[in-house]
mmCIF file of C-alpha atoms in Angstrom:
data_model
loop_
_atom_site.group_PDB
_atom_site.id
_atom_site.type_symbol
_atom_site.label_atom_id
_atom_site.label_comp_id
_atom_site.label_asym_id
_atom_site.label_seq_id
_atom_site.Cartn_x
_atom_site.Cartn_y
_atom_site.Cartn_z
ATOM 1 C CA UNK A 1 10.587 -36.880 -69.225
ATOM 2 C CA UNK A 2 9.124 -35.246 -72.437
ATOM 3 C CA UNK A 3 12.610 -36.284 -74.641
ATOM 4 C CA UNK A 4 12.381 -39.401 -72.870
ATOM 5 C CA UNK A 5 9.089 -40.495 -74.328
ATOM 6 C CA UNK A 6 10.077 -38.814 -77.521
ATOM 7 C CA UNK A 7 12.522 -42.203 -77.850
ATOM 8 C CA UNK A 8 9.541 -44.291 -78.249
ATOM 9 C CA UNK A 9 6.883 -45.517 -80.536
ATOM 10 C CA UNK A 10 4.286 -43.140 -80.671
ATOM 11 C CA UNK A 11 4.826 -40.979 -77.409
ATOM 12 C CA UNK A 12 1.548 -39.090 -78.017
ATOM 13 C CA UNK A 13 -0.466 -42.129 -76.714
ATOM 14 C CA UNK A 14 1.731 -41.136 -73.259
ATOM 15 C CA UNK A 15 1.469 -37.783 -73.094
ATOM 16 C CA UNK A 16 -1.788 -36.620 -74.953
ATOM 17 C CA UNK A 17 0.353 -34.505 -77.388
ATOM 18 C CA UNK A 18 3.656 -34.162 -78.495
ATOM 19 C CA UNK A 19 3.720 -30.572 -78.974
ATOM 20 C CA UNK A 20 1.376 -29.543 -75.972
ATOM 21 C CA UNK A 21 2.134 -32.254 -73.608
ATOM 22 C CA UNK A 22 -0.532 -33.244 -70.689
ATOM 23 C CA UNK A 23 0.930 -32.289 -67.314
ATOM 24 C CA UNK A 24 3.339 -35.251 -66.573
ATOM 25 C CA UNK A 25 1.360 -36.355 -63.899
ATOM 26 C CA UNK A 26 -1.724 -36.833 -66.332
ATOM 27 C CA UNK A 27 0.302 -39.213 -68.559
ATOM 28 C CA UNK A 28 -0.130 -42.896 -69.710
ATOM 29 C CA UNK A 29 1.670 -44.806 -67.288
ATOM 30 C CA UNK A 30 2.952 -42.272 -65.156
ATOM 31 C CA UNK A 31 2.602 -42.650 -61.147
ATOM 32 C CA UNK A 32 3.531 -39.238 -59.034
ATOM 33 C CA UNK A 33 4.044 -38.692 -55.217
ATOM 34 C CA UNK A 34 1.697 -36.343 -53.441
ATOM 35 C CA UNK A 35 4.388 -33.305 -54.667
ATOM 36 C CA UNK A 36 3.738 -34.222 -58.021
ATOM 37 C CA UNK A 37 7.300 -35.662 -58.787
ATOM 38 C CA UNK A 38 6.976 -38.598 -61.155
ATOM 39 C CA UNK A 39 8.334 -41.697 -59.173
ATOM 40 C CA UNK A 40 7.126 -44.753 -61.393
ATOM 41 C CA UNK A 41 6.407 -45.225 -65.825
ATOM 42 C CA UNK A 42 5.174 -48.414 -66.951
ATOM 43 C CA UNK A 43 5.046 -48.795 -70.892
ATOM 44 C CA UNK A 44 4.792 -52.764 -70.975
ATOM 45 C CA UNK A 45 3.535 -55.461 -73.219
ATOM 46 C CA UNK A 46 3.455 -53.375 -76.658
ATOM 47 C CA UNK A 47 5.072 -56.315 -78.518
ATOM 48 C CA UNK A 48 6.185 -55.414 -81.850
ATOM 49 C CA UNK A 49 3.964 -52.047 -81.571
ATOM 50 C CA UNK A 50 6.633 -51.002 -78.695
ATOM 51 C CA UNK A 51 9.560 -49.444 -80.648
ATOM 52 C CA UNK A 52 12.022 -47.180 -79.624
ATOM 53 C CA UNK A 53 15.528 -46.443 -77.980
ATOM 54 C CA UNK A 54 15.888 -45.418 -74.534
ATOM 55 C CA UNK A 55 17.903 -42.299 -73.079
ATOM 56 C CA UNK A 56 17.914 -43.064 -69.286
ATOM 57 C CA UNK A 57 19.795 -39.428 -68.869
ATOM 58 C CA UNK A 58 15.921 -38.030 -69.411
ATOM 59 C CA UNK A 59 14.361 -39.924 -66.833
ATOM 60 C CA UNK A 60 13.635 -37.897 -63.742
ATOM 61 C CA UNK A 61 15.743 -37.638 -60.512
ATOM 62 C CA UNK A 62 12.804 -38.471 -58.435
ATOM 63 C CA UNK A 63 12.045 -42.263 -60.986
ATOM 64 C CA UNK A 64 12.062 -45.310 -58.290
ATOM 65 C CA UNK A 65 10.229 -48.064 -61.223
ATOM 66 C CA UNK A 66 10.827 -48.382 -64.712
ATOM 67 C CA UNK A 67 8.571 -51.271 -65.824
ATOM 68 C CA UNK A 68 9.098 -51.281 -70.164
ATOM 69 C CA UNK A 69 8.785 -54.868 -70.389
ATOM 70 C CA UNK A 70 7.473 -57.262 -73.593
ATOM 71 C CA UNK A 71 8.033 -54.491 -76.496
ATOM 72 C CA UNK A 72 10.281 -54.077 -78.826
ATOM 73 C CA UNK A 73 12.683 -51.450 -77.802
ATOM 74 C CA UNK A 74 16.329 -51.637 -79.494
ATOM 75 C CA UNK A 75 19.890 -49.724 -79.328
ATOM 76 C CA UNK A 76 22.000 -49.630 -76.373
ATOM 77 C CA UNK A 77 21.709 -48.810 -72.793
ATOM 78 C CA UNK A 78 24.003 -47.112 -70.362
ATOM 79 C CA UNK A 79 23.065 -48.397 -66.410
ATOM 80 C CA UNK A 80 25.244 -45.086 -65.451
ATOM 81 C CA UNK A 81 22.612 -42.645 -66.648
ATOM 82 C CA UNK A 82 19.851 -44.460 -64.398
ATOM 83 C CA UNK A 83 18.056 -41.831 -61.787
ATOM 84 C CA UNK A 84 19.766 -42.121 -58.481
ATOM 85 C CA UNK A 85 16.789 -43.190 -56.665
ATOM 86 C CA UNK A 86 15.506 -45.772 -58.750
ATOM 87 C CA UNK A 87 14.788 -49.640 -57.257
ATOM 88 C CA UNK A 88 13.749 -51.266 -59.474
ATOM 89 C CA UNK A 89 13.736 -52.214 -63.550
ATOM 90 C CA UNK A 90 12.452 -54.083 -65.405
ATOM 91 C CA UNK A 91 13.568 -54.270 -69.175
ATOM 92 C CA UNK A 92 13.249 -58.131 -70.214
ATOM 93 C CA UNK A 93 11.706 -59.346 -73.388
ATOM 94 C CA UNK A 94 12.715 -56.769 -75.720
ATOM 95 C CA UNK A 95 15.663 -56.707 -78.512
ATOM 96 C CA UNK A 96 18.437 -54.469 -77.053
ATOM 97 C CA UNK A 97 21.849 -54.856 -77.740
ATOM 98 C CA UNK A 98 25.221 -54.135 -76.638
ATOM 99 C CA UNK A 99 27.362 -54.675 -73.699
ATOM 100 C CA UNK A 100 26.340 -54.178 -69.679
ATOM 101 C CA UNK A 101 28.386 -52.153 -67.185
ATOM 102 C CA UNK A 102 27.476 -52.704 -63.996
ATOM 103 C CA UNK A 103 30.171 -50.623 -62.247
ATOM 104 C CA UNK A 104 28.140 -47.242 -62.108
ATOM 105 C CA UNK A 105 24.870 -48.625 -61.211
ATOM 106 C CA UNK A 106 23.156 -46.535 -58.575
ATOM 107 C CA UNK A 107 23.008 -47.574 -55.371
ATOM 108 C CA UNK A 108 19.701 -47.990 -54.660
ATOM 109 C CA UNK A 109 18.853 -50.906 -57.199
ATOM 110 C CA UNK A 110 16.912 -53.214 -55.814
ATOM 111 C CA UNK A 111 15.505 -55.630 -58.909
ATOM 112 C CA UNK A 112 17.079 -55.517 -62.376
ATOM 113 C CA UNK A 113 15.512 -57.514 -65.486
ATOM 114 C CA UNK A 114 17.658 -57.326 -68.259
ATOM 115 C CA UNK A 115 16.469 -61.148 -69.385
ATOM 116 C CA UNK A 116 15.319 -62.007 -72.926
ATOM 117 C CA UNK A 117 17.270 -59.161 -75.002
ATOM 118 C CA UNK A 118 20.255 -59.401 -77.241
ATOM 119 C CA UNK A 119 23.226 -58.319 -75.169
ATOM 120 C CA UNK A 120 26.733 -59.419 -75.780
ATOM 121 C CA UNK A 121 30.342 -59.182 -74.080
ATOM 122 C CA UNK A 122 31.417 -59.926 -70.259
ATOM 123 C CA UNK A 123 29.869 -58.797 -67.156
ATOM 124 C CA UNK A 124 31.324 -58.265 -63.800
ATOM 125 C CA UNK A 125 28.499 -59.310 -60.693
ATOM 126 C CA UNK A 126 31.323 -57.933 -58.083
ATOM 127 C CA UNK A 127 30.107 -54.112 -57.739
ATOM 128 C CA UNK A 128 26.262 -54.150 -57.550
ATOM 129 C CA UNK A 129 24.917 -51.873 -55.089
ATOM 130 C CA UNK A 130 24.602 -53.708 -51.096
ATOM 131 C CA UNK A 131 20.946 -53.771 -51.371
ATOM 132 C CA UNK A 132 20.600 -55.526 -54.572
ATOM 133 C CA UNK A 133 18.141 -58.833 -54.210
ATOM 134 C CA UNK A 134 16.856 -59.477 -57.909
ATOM 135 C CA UNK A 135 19.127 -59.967 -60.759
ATOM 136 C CA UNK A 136 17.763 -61.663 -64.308
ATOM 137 C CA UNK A 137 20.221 -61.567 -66.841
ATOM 138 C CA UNK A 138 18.691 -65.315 -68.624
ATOM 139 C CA UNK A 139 18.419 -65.684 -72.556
ATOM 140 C CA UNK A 140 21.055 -63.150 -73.751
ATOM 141 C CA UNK A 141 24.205 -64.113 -75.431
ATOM 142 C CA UNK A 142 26.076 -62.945 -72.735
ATOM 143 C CA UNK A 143 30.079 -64.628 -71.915
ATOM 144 C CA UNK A 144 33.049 -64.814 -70.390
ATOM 145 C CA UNK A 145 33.382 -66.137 -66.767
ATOM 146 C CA UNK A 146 31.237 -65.483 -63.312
ATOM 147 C CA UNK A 147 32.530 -64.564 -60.174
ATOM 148 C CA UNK A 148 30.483 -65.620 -56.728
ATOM 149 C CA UNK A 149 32.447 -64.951 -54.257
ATOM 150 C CA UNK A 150 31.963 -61.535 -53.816
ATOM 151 C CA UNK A 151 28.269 -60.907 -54.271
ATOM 152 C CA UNK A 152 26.422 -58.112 -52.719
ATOM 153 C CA UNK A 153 25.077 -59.171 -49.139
ATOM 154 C CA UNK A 154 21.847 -58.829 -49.907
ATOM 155 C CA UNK A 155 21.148 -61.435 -52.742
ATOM 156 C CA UNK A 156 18.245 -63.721 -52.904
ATOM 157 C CA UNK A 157 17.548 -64.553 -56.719
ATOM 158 C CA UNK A 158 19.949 -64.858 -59.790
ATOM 159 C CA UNK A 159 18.898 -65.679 -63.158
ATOM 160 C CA UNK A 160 21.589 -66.347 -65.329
ATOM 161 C CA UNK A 161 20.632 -69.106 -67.748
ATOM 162 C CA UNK A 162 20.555 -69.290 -71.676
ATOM 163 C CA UNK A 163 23.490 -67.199 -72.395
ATOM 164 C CA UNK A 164 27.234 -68.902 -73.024
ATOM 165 C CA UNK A 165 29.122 -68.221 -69.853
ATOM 166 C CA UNK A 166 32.094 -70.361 -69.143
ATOM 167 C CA UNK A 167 34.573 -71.370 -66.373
ATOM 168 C CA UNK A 168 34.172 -72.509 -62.820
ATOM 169 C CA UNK A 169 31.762 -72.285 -60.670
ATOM 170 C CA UNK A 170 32.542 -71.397 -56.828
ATOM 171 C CA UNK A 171 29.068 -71.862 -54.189
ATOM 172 C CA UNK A 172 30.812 -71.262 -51.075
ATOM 173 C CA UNK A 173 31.110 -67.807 -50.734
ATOM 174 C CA UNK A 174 27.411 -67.422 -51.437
ATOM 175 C CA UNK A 175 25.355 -64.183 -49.472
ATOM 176 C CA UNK A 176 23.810 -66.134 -46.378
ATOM 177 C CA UNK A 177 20.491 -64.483 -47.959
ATOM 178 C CA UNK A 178 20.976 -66.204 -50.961
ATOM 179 C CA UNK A 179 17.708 -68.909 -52.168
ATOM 180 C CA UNK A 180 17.700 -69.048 -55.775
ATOM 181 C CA UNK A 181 20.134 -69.657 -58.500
ATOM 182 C CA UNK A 182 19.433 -70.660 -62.095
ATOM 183 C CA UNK A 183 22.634 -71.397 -64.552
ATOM 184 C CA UNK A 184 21.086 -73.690 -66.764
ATOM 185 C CA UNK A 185 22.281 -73.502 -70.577
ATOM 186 C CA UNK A 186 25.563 -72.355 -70.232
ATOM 187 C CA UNK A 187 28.957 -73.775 -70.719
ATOM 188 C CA UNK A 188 30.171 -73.918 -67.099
ATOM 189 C CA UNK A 189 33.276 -76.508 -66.550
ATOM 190 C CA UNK A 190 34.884 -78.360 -64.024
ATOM 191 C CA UNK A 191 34.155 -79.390 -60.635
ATOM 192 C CA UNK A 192 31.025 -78.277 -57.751
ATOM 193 C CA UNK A 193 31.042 -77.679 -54.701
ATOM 194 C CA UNK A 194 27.622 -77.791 -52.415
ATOM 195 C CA UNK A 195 29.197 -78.049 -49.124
ATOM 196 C CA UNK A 196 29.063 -74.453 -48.079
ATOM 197 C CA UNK A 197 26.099 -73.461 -49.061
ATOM 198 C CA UNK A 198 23.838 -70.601 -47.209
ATOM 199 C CA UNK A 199 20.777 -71.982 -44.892
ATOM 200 C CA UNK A 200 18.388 -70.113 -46.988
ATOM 201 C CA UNK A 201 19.428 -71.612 -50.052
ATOM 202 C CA UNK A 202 16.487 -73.629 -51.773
ATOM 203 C CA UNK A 203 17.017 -74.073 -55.395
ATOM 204 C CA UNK A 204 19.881 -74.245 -58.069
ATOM 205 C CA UNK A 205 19.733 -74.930 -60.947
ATOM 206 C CA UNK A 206 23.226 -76.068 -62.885
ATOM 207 C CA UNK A 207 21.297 -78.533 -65.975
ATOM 208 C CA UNK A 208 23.035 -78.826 -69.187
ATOM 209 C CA UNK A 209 26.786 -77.267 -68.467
ATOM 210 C CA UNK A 210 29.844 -79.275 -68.782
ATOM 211 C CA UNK A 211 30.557 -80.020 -65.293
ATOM 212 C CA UNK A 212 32.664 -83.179 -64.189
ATOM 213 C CA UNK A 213 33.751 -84.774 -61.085
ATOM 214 C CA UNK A 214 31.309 -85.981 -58.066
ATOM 215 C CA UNK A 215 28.829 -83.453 -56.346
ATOM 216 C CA UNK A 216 27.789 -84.332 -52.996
ATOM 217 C CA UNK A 217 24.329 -82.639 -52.605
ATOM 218 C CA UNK A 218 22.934 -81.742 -49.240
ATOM 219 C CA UNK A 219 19.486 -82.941 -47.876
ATOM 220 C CA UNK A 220 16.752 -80.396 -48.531
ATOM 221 C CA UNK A 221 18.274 -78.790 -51.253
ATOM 222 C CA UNK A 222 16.792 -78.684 -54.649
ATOM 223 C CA UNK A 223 19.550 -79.276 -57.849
ATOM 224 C CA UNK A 224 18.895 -80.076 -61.024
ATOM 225 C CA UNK A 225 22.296 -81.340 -62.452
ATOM 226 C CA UNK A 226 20.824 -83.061 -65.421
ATOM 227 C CA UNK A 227 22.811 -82.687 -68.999
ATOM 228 C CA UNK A 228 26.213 -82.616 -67.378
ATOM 229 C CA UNK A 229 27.609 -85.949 -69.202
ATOM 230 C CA UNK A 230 30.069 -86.278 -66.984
ATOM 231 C CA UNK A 231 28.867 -85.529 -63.600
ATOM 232 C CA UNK A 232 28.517 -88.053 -60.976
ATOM 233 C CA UNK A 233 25.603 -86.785 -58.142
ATOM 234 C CA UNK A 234 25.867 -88.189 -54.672
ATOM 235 C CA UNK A 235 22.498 -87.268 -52.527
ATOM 236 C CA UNK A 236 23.112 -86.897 -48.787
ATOM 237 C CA UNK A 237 20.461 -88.908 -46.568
#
């Protein structure tokens, strides 16, 4: 935990002292089980105070939060090196870069908030672990196409807006679990379909694409379709 800390902006306001450390239990942030193993570090809303890079191969086995949101942390980030218990991250609002590789995620992610960084290339959504609900990925400049089909069972929420994904969009292989969606801002083409959507499904947002054709849109389903020149929306009564 120690060279994890040592990534950041002034790591003795964590841990007391760089060079004698406070027992990690002691630290800034840190939460510990009753055996003393550190199981959640919050180091949140530092702005541009909250530099640094982060080595997620330092993080203890035992981490289940990561909360490191609102700062300013940079570089790169491998997903792979995550503990294998952890459930949930948060990470949004800060100025990383690269590209994400979801592939070797562990499997007990719950929430992941990658939103409001700098990160580039194509993602696959196809091997995130079963019991994933939460997934932000909104205001990156993220691209390439989406696939939907093949989602893990367990989704309820995906943020995916302000980034410049592409292609079509296919709703009707959605998890039956599945209530939010948010694509705004994008550059998603061709035609919708709403038909086979989940009962739990409340909201989706799809504003400001390129999407064409006619949408038929079920009753009791929020969709804001706005910004799609040449879209025609049928509501079902």
């Amino acid at each position: 935990m120690e060279l994890f800390i040592f990534g950041l902006n002034e790591p003795e306001k964590i841990c007391g002292s760089r060079d004698d450390p406070d027992d990690v239990c002691e630290w800034t942030g840190v939460k510990c089980n009753a055996d003393g193993e550190v199981e959640d570090f919050k180091w949140s809303c530092k702005t541009e105070n909250g530099t640094g890079t982060l080595g997620f191969e330092f993080l203890p086995c035992s981490m289940k939060t990561l909360r490191m949101f609102i700062n300013a942390l940079s570089g790169t980030i491998q997903l792979a090196d995550l503990p294998g218990k952890i459930e949930v991250v948060y990470l949004y609002d800060n100025q990383m870069t690269g590209s994400l590789n979801f592939d070797r995620l562990p499997a007990t992610v719950r929430t992941l908030n990658l939103s409001e960084n700098k990160y580039t290339g194509e993602v696959s959504l196809e091997n995130f672990p079963k019991c994933l609900e939460y997934l932000s990925l909104a205001n990156n400049q993220l691209s390439g196409t989406i696939c939907l089909t093949a989602l893990s069972p367990a989704f309820e929420s995906m943020y995916l807006d302000k980034n410049n994904f592409e292609g079509s969009l296919d709703f009707t292989r959605l998890p039956k679990s599945m209530r939010y969606i948010q694509l705004s801002e994008n550059r998603f083409s061709g035609t919708i379909d709403l038909g086979n959507l989940p009962e739990s499904m409340h909201i989706l947002y799809v504003e400001k694409n390129a999407l064409s054709g006619t949408v038929r849109v079920p009753p009791g389903l929020m969709v804001i379709l706005y910004g799609n020149d040449e879209l025609t929306v049928e509501r079902i009564e």
